[in-house]
Tab-separated table of C-alpha atoms and ligand atoms in Angstrom:
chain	number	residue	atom	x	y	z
A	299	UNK	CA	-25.266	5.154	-16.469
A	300	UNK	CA	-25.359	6.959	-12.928
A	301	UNK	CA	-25.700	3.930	-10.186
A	302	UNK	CA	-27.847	4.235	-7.797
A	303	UNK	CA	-26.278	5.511	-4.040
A	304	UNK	CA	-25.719	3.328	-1.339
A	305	UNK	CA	-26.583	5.347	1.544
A	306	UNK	CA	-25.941	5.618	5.457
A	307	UNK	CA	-27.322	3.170	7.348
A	308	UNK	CA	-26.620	0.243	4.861
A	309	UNK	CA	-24.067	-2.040	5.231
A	310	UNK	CA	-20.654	-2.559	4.033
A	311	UNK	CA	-18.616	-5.372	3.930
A	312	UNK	CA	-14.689	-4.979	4.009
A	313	UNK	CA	-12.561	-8.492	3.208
A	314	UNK	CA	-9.974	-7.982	5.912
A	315	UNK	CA	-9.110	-6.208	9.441
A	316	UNK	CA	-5.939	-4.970	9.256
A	317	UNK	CA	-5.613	-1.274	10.185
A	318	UNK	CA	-6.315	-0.252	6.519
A	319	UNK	CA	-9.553	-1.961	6.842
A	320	UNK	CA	-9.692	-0.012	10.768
A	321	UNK	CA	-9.062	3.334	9.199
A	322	UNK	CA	-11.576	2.682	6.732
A	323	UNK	CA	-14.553	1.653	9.287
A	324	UNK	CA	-13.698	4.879	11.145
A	325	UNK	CA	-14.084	7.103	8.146
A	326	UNK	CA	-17.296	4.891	7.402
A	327	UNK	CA	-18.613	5.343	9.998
A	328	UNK	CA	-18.515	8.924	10.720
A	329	UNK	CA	-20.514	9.080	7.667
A	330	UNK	CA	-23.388	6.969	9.343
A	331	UNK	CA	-22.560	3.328	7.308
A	332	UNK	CA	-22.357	-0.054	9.449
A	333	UNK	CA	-19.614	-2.662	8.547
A	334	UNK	CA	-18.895	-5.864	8.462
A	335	UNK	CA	-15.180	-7.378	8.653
A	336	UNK	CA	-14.183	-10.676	7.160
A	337	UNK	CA	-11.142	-11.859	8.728
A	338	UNK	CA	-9.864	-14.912	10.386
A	339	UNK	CA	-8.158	-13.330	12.983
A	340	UNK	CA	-9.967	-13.074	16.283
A	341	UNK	CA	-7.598	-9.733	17.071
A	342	UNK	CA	-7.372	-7.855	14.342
A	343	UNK	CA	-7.700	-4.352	14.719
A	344	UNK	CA	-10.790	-3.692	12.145
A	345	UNK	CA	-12.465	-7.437	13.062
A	346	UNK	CA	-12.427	-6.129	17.231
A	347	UNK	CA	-13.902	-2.890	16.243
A	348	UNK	CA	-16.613	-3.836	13.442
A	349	UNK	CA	-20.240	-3.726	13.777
A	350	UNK	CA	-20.485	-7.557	12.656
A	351	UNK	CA	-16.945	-9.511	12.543
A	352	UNK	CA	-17.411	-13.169	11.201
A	353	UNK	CA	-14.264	-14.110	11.545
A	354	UNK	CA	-13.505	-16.757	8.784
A	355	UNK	CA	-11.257	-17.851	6.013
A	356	UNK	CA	-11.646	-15.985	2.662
A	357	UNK	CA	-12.370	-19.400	0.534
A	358	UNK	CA	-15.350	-20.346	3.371
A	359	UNK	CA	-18.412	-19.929	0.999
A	360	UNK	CA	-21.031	-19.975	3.617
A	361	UNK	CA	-19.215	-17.143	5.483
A	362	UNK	CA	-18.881	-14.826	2.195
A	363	UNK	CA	-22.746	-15.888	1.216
A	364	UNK	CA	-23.264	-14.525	5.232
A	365	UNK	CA	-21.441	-11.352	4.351
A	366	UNK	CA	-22.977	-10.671	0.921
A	367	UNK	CA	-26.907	-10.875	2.372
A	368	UNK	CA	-25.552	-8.758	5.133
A	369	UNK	CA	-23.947	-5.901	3.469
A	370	UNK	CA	-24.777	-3.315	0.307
A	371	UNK	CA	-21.563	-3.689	-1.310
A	372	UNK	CA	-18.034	-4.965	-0.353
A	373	UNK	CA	-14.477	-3.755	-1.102
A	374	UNK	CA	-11.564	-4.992	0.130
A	375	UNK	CA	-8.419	-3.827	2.095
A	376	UNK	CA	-5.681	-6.274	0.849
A	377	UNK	CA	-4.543	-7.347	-2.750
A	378	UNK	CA	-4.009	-10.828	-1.525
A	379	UNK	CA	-7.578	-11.964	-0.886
A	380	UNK	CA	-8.073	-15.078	-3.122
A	381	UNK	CA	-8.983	-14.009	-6.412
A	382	UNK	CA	-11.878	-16.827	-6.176
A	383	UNK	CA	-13.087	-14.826	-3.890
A	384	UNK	CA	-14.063	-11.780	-5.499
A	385	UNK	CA	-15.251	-13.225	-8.602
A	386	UNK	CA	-17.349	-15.373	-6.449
A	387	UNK	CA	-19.209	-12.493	-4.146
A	388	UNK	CA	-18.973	-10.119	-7.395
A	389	UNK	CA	-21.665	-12.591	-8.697
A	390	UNK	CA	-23.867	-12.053	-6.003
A	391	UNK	CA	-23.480	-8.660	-4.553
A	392	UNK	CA	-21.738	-4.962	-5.506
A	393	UNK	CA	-17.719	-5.940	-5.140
A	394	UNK	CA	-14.951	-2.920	-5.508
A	395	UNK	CA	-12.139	-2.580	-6.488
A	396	UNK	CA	-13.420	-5.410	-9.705
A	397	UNK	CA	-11.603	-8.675	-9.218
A	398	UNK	CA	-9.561	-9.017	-12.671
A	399	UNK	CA	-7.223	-5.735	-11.291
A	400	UNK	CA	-6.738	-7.514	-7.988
A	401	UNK	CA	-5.643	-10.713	-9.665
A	402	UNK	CA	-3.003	-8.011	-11.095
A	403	UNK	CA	-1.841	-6.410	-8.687
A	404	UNK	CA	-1.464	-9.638	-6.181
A	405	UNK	CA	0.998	-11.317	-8.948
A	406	UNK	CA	3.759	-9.582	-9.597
A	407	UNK	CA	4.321	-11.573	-12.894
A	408	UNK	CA	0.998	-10.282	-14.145
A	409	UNK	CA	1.628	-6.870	-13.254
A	410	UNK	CA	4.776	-6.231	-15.117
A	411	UNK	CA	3.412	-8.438	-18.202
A	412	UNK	CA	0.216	-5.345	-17.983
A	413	UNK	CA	2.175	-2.574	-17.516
A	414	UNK	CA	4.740	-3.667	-20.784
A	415	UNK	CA	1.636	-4.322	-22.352
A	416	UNK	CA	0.464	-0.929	-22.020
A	417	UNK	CA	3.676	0.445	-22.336
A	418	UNK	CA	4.196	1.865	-19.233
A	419	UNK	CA	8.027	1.607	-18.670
A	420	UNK	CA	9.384	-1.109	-15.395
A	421	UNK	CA	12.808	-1.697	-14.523
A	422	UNK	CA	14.643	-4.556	-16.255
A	423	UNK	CA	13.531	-7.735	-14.957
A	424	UNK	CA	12.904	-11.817	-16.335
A	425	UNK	CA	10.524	-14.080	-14.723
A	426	UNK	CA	11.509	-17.666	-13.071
A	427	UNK	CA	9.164	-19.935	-12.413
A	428	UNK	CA	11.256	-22.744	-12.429
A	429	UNK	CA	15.195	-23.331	-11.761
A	430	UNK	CA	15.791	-23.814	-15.814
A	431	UNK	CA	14.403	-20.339	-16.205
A	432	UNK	CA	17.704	-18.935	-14.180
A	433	UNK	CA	20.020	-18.984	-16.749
A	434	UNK	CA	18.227	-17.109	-19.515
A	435	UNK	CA	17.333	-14.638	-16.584
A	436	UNK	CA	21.011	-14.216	-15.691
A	437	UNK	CA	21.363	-13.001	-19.731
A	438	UNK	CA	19.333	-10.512	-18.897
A	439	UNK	CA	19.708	-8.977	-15.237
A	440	UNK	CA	23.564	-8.205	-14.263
A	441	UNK	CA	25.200	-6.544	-11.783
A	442	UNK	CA	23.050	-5.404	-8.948
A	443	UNK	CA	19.572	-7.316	-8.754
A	444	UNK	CA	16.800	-8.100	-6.460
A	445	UNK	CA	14.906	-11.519	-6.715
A	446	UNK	CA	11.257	-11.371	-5.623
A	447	UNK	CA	8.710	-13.461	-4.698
A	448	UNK	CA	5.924	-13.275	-7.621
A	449	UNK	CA	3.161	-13.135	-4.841
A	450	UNK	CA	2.732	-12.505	-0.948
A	451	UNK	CA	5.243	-10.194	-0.435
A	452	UNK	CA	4.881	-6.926	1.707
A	453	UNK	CA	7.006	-4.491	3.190
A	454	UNK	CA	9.665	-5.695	1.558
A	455	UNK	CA	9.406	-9.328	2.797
A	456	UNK	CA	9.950	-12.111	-0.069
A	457	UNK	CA	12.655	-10.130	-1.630
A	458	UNK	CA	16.441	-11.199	-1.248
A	459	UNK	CA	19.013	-8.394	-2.547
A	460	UNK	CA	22.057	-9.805	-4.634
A	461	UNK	CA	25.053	-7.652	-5.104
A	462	UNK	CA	26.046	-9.627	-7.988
A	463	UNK	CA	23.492	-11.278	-9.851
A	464	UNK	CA	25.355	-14.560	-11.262
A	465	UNK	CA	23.580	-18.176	-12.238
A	466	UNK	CA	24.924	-19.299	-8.689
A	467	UNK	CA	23.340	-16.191	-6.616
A	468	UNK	CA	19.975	-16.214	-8.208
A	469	UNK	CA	19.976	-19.883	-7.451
A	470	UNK	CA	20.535	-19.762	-3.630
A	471	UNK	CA	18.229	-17.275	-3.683
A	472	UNK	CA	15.739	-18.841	-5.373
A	473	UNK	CA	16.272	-21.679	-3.264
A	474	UNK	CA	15.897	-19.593	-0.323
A	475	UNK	CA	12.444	-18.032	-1.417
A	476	UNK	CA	10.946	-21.892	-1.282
A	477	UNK	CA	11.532	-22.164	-5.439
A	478	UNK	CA	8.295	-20.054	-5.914
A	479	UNK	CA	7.481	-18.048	-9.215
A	480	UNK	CA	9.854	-15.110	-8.905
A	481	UNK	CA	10.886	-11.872	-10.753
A	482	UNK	CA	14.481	-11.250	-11.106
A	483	UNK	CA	15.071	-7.100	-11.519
A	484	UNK	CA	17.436	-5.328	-12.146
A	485	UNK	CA	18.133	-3.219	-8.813
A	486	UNK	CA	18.263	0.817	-9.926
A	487	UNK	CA	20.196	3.515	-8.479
A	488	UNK	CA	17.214	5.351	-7.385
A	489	UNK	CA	17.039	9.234	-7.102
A	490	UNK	CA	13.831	9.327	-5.628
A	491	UNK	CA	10.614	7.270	-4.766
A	492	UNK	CA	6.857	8.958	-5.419
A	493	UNK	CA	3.338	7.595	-5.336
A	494	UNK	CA	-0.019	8.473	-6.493
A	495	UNK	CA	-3.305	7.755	-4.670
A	496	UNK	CA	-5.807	7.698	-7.344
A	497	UNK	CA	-9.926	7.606	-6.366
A	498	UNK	CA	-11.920	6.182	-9.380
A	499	UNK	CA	-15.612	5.945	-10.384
A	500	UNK	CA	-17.732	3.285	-11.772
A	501	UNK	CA	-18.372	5.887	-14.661
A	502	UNK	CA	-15.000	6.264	-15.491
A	503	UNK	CA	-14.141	9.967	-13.298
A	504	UNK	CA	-10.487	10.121	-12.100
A	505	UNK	CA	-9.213	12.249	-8.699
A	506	UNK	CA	-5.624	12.395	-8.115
A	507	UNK	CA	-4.361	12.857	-5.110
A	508	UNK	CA	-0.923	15.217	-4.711
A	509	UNK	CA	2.002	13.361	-5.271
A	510	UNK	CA	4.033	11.778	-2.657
A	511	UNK	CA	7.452	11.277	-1.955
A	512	UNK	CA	8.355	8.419	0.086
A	513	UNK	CA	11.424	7.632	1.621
A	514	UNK	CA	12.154	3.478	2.279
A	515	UNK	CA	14.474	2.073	5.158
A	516	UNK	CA	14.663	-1.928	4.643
A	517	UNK	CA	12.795	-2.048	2.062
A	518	UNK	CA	9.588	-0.478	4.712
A	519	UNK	CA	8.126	2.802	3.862
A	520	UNK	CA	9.374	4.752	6.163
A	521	UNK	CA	8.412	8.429	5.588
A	522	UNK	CA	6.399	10.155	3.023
A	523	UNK	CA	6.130	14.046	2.326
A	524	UNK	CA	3.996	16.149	0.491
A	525	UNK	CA	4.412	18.446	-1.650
A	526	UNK	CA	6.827	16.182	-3.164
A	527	UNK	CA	10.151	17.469	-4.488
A	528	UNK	CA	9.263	16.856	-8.260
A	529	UNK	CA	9.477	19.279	-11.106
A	530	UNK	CA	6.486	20.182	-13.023
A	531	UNK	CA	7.924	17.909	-16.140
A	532	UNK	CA	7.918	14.980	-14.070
A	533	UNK	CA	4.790	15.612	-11.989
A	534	UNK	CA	2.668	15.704	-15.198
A	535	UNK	CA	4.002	12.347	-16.746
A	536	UNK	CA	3.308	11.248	-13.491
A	537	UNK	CA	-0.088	12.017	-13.677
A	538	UNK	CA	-0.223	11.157	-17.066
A	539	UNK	CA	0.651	7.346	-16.690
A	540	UNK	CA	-1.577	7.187	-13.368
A	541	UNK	CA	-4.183	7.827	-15.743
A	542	UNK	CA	-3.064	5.727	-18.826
A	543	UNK	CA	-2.953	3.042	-16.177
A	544	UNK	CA	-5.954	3.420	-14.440
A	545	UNK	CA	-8.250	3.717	-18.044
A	546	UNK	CA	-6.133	0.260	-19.319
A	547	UNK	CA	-7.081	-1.486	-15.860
A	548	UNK	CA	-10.596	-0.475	-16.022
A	549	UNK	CA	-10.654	0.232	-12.598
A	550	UNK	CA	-12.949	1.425	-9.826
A	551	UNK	CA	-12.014	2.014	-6.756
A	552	UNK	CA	-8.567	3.554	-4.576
A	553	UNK	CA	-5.923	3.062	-6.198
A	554	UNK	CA	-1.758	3.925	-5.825
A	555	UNK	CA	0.658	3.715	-7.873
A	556	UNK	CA	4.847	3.459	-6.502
A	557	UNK	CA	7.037	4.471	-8.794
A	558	UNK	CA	10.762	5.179	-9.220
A	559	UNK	CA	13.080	7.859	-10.425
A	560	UNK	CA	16.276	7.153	-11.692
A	561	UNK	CA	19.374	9.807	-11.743
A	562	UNK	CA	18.488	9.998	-15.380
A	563	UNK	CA	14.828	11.250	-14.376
A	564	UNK	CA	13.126	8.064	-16.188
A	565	UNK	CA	10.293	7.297	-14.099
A	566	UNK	CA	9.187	3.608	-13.244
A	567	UNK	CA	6.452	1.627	-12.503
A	568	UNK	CA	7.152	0.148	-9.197
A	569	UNK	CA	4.177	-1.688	-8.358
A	570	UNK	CA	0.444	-0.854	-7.337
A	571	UNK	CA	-2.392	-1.640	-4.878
A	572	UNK	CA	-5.798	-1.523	-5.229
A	573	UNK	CA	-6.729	-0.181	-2.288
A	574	UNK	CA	-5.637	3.097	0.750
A	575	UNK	CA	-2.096	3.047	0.685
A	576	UNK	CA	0.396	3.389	3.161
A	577	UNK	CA	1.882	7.013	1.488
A	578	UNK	CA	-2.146	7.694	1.363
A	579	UNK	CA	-1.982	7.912	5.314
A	580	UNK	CA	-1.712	11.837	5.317
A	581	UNK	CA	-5.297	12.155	3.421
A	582	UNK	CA	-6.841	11.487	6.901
A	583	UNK	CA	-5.469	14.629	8.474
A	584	UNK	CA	-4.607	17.429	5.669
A	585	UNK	CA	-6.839	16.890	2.862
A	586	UNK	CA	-10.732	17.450	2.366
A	587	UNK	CA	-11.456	13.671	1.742
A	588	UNK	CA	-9.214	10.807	3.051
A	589	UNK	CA	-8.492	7.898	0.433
A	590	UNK	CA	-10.469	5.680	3.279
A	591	UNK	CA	-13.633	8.379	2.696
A	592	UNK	CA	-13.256	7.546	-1.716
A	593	UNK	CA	-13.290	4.240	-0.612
A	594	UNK	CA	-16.603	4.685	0.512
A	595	UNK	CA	-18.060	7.089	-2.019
A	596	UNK	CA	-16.237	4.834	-5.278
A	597	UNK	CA	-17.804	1.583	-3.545
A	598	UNK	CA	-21.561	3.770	-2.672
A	599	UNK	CA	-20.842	5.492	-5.812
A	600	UNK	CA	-21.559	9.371	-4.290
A	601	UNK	CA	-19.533	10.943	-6.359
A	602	UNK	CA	-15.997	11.887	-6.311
A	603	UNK	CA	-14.438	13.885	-3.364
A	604	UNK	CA	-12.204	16.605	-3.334
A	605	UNK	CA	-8.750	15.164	-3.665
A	606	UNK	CA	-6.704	19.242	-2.492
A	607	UNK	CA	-4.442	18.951	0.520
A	608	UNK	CA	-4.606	21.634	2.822
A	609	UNK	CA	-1.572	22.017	4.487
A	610	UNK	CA	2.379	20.792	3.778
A	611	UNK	CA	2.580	17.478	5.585
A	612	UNK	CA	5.084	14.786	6.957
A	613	UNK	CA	3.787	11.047	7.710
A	614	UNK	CA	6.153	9.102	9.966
A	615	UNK	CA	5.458	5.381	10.123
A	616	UNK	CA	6.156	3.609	13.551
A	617	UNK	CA	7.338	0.211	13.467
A	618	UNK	CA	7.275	-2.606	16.018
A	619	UNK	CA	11.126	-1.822	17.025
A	620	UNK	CA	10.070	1.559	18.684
A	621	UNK	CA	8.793	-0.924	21.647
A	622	UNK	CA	11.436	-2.200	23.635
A	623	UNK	CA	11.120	-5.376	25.369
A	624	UNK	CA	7.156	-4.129	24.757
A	625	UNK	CA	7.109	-1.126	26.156
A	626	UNK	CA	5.234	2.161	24.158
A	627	UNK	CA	7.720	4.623	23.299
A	628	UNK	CA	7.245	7.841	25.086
A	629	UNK	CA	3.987	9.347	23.374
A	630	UNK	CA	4.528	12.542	25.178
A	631	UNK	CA	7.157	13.274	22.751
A	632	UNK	CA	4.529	13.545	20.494
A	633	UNK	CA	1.397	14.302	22.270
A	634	UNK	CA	3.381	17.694	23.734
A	635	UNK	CA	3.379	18.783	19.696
A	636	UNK	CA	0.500	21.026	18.971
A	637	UNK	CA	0.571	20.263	15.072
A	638	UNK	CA	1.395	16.963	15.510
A	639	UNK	CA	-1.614	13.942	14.774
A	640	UNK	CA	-0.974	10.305	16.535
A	641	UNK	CA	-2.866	7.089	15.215
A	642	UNK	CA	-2.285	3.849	16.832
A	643	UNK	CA	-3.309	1.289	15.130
A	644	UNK	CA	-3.904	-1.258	18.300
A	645	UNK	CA	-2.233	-4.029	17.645
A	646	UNK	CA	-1.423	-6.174	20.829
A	647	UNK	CA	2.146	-7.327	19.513
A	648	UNK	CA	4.982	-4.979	18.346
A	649	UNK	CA	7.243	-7.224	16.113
A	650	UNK	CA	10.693	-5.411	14.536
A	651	UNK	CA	9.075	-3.949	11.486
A	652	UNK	CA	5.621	-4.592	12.143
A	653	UNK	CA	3.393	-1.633	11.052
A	654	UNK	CA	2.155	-0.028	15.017
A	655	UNK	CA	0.702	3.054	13.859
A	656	UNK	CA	2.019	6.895	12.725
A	657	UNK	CA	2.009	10.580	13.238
A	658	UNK	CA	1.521	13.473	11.047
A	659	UNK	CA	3.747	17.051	11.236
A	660	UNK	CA	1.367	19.279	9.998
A	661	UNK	CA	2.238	23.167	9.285
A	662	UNK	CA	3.425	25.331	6.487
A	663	UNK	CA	7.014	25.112	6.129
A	664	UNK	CA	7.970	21.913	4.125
A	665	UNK	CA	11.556	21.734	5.617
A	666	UNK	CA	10.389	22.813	8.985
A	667	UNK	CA	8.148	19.466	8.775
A	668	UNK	CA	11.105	17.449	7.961
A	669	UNK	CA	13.651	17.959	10.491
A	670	UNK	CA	10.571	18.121	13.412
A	671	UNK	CA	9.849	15.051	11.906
A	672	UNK	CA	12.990	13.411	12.012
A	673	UNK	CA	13.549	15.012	15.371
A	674	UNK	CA	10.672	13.331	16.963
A	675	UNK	CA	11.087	9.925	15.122
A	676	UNK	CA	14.745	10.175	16.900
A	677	UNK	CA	13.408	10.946	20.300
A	678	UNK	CA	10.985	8.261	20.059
A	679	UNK	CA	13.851	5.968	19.395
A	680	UNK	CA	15.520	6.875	22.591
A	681	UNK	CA	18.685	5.964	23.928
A	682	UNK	CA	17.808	3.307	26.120
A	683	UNK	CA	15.007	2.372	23.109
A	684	UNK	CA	17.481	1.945	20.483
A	685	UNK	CA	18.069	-1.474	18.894
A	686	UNK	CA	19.601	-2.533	15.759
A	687	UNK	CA	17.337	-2.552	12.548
A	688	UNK	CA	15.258	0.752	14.161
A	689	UNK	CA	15.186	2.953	10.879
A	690	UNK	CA	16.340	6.538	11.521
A	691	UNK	CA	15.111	9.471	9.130
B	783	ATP	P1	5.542	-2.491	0.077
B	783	ATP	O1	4.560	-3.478	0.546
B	783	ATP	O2	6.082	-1.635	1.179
B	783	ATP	O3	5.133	-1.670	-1.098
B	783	ATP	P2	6.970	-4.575	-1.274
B	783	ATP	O4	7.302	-5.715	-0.419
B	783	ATP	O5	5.837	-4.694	-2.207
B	783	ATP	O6	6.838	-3.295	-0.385
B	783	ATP	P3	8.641	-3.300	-3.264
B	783	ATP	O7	7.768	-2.112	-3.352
B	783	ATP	O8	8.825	-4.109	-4.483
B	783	ATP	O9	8.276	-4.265	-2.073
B	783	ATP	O10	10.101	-2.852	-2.744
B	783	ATP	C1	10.275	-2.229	-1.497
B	783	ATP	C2	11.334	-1.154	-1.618
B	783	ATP	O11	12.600	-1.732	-1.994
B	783	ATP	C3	11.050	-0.137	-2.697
B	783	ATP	O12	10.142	0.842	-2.240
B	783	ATP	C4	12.461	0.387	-2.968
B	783	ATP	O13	12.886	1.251	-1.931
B	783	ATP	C5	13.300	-0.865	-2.906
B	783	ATP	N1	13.362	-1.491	-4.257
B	783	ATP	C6	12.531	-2.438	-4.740
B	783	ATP	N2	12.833	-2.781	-6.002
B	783	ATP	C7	13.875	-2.022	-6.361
B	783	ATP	C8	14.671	-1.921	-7.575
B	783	ATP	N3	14.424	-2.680	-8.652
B	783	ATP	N4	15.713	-1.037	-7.582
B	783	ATP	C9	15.968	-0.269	-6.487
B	783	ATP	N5	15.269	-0.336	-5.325
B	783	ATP	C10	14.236	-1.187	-5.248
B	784	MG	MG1	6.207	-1.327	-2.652
């Protein structure tokens, strides 16, 4: 059945003020919407910037009932709002992306149990919840393996790297992580890493976005181009599985989709999110409709928009360890750049690795991108700016 629209001028309510929720209250409202941040932060950069921030803890009923009168509908921009949370406002009020797919996605235990369910292929990996579940893990992971933490983690934080996975290893490590549920995989020699933004109806339509291929430094996304460097082969069972996985989860909403490529050219299921993603970043400058914009037309449901990009693109992210002893890096560097698109993200503190904004190279010449690209990200670093753990591209 075709939902009614939820037009400009109404009210939308976004659990969390991070600069994916920023990005998506710009987008929102250039298209004429008001919105309403739920964050506990005083500072953060979509809570400062909101038409109505109530800045509160997501468990505080009274301030979710405050929201829900407020707004139309309410998405999210984080996985790790409480599950609770969603399943209590979804009783009351319009909630995207639906809360049993977050619960997913924000356990990394349930996510790998889906995807085998579904038979969508993951690396190796065994689940410890407990220090007696080591051993049997060990029987299964060798050689090379990372142990993560089942929940919380982000830019690769809650992950420790073992060269050699032994009962002894996966112990410390465990140890280390606080001796919370974990998965223990098996690390991959990895030929490449692509994505897939995906914008999906309530009734069930799918738009994939090109995909992307994303280059990590410390476990941090570091760049991401498009077109990808992907043969046809592997860009259709690509596509294929984003949409296996997207039917199984039921889902409504932005989602992406990480996934790995091994020498071999089996592809992966990394992990997803249920919301913009980071490798999503480019939508706002080279395609027709941003992944912030489907977040608004899934959650108002006004239809689909066009998904094309219009131009070969590079997106640099620019961590916290660009600012030295807190100064900016030189912006001119960029600003002098003609095809070149800055966000900040306005975020008082640069910490090393800390998410401070990015920049787009936008022109026709896919290789022409990259080495500008890497040019400027090494300019920006600077002689005098350069400090250990800066990622270079
Ligand atoms: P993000 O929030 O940036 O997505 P995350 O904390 O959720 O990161 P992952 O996506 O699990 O972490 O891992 C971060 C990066 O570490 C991956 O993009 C990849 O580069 C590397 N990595 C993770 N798991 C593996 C693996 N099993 N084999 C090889 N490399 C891996
Ligand atoms: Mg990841």
């Amino acid at each position: 059945m075709q939902q009614k629209m939820i037009l400009p001028g109404a009210y939308i309510g976004v659990l969390g003020g991070g600069q994916l929720g920023s990005m998506f209250l710009n987008e929102a409202r250039r298209m004429g919407y008001k919105i309403a941040v739920l964050d506990p932060d005083p500072n953060s950069p979509a809570g400062r910037i909101a038409d109505k921030h109530i800045q509160a803890e997501y468990t505080d009923k009274k301030a979710l009932a405050e929201l829900s009168q407020l707004c139309a509908a309410i998405t999210t921009e984080f996985e790790n709002v409480p599950a609770e949370t969603l399943h209590f406002l979804s009783a009351q009020i319009e909630v995207s992306p639906p809360p049993q797919a977050v619960a997913i996605a924000q356990d990394r235990i349930l996510e790998k149990n889906f995807m085998c369910q579904n038979d969508l292929a993951v690396v190796p990996y065994a689940v410890i919840e407990k220090k007696q579940d080591i051993r049997l893990a060990t029987e299964k992971i060798t050689g090379k393996g990372i142990l993560k933490l089942a929940r919380f983690g982000y830019d690769g934080k809650g992950q420790i790297l073992l060269s050699t996975v032994t009962e002894q290893s996966v112990y410390d490590a465990f140890v280390s992580l606080g001796e919370k549920p974990c998965v223990l995989e098996q690390q991959i020699v990895l030929d490449k890493e692509v994505s897939i933004v995906a914008a999906c109806s309530k009734q069930g339509e799918i738009a994939l976005y090109a995909i992307a291929e994303n280059r990590h430094s410390d476990g941090i996304l570091d760049y991401t181009q498009i077109p990808a460097n992907v043969n046809i082969v592997i860009q259709q069972q690509i596509e294929e599985k984003a949409t296996h996985l997207i039917r199984a989860l039921q889902y409504h909403g932005v989602l992406a989709i990480e996934f790995f490529i091994d020498q071999e050219e089996q592809i992966y299921i990394n992990e997803i999110a249920p919301r913009p993603h980071n490798s999503g970043h480019y939508t706002l400058d080279a395609c027709v409709t941003s992944q912030f914009e489907q977040q608004i037309r899934t959650l108002c449901h006004l239809g689909l928009g066009d998904t094309t990009t219009l131009t070969p693109v590079v997106m640099v992210n620019l961590l916290g360890d660009l600012w030295h002893h807190s100064k900016a890096p030189d912006w001119q560097v960029l600003l002098a750049q003609g095809n070149v698109v800055l966000h900040l993200y306005g975020k008082e503190e640069a910490r090393p690795g800390r998410k401070m904004g990015h920049f787009c190279c936008l022109g026709a010449d896919p290789h022409l991108l990259i080495s500008q690209a890497k040019d400027l990200k090494q300019k920006l670093v600077g002689v005098d700016n350069h400090q250990g753990g800066v990622t270079t591209i």
